[in-house]
C-alpha atoms as one frame of an Amber mdcrd trajectory, in Angstrom:
protein
   0.000   0.000   0.000   1.515   3.302  -1.062   0.655   6.939  -0.309  -2.016
   7.106  -3.052  -3.744   3.989  -1.691  -3.661   5.535   1.780  -5.076   8.826
   0.452  -7.897   6.937  -1.293  -8.752   5.073   1.907  -8.691   8.292   3.942
 -10.931   9.994   1.366 -13.457   7.152   1.440 -13.392   5.896   5.020 -16.605
   7.801   5.800 -18.092   6.382   2.579 -18.023   7.306  -1.074 -19.314  10.813
  -1.765 -23.055  10.908  -2.495 -22.668  12.487  -5.924 -23.337  11.359  -9.481
 -19.664  10.460 -10.058 -18.190   9.446  -6.689 -14.914   8.096  -8.077 -14.286
  11.379  -9.908 -14.888  13.271  -6.652 -12.399  11.037  -4.808  -9.948  11.358
  -7.688 -10.131  15.145  -7.501  -9.488  15.008  -3.768  -6.433  12.720  -4.034
  -4.945  14.117  -7.242  -5.480  11.112  -9.513  -7.794  10.106 -12.349 -11.100
   8.397 -11.607  -9.870   5.369 -13.570  -6.787   5.162 -11.338  -8.936   5.423
  -8.194 -11.200   2.613  -9.428  -8.184   0.436 -10.374  -6.563   1.031  -6.985
  -9.750   0.284  -5.066 -10.255  -2.925  -7.070  -6.658  -3.993  -6.371  -7.084
  -3.247  -2.646 -10.292  -5.260  -2.644  -8.563  -8.208  -4.370  -5.726  -7.976
  -1.813  -8.213  -8.013   1.072  -7.394  -4.481   2.237 -10.937  -3.412   1.320
 -13.531  -6.099   2.038 -16.355  -4.778  -0.122 -17.645  -1.708  -1.885 -21.388
  -1.247  -1.686 -24.280   0.812  -0.483 -25.286   0.517   3.164 -28.851   1.797
   3.340 -30.502   2.762   6.585 -33.562   0.523   6.378 -35.334   2.357   9.192
 -35.141   5.678   7.323 -36.524   3.914   4.224 -39.546   2.731   6.239 -38.450
  -0.867   6.819 -38.827  -1.200  10.579 -39.463  -4.944  10.943 -36.004  -6.146
   9.964 -35.160  -9.661  11.088 -32.221 -11.992  10.684 -33.687 -15.323   9.671
 -31.536 -18.295  10.616 -31.965 -21.672   8.948 -30.900 -25.235   9.515 -30.355
 -26.609   6.018 -28.386 -29.689   4.911 -24.704 -28.776   4.609 -24.524 -30.251
   1.108 -27.346 -27.869   0.042 -25.992 -24.678   1.660 -24.786 -23.096  -1.611
 -27.987 -23.766  -3.528 -30.214 -22.647  -0.653 -28.138 -19.537  -0.040 -28.284
 -18.489  -3.690 -32.032 -19.055  -3.820 -32.674 -16.989  -0.687 -30.120 -14.306
  -1.560 -31.874 -13.685  -4.888 -35.133 -12.666  -3.188 -35.903  -8.941  -3.444
 -36.645  -8.643   0.282 -33.359 -10.256   1.413 -30.403  -7.867   1.596 -27.809
 -10.540   2.309 -27.544 -14.272   2.917 -24.499 -16.142   4.109 -23.179 -19.395
   5.530 -22.075 -19.561   9.168 -20.811 -22.504  11.193 -23.135 -24.395  13.486
 -22.382 -24.594  17.217 -24.385 -27.603  18.418 -26.126 -28.291  20.652 -26.944
 -24.612  21.279 -26.923 -23.332  17.704 -27.859 -25.623  14.815 -28.330 -22.925
  12.165 -25.930 -22.643   9.249 -27.646 -20.200   6.854 -28.434 -16.590   7.737
 -30.591 -14.216   5.681 -31.534 -10.623   6.556 -35.222 -10.091   5.740 -36.691
  -6.592   5.496 -40.309  -5.547   5.906 -42.421  -2.593   6.971 -43.219  -4.411
  10.229 -42.651  -7.751  11.949 -45.822  -9.263  10.495 -44.572  -8.599   6.965
 -41.174 -10.081   7.820 -42.811 -13.245   9.155 -44.881 -13.544   5.954 -41.671
 -13.306   3.936 -39.958 -15.877   6.150 -42.911 -18.202   5.484 -42.270 -17.703
   1.744 -38.619 -18.674   2.254 -39.702 -21.786   4.175 -41.980 -22.751   1.268
 -39.129 -22.248  -1.213 -36.756 -24.359   0.866 -39.288 -27.141   1.344 -37.634
 -30.193   2.905 -34.313 -28.350   3.080 -35.817 -26.259   5.928 -35.061 -28.391
   8.967 -35.877 -25.525  11.332 -35.580 -21.762  11.463 -35.986 -18.721  13.705
 -36.144 -14.967  13.226 -34.032 -12.620  15.334 -35.545  -9.144  15.098 -33.474
  -5.964  15.115 -34.002  -3.760  18.143 -31.647  -0.941  17.142 -29.258   0.150
  14.418 -25.577  -0.271  15.094 -23.196   2.275  13.637 -21.799   0.941  10.373
 -18.376   2.214   9.385 -15.817   1.423   6.750 -12.076   0.900   6.923 -10.336
   3.307   9.301  -6.626   4.061   9.254  -4.770   5.275  12.353  -4.472   9.044
  12.119  -7.077   9.167   9.332 -10.004  11.528   9.043 -13.163  11.023  11.177
């Protein structure tokens, strides 16, 4: 990581600018071209310095107040197929595999389900259960009670 990479991280650690051309805005700030900023960010992502680049919406502000993490016990050999099926649903923001911790925790597939209220979330979870069919060997919904602060990569001595 060189000084330009560090400058890019410092310029984006509070998020990409909310403008039509965010990479051009970052490029202007760090004295590089937008193409160079995009190439550098891609290289840092491939190297694992940046985990992901994406929007992080505040679901509560958007009116989705019934958010719940659905957790599923599906056959290990079906985890990829089930995860892709659930992750493709328009009301699921993310789905991922996590290890089981029996006997206390038998769930291996997590999927964040968004709805206007808890009733809507439960209806959507029922739809997921129908889609999974016999692959659903049990599930629960853990409802959000508050929003945790979401932040990006921070460098020591960086801004904010």
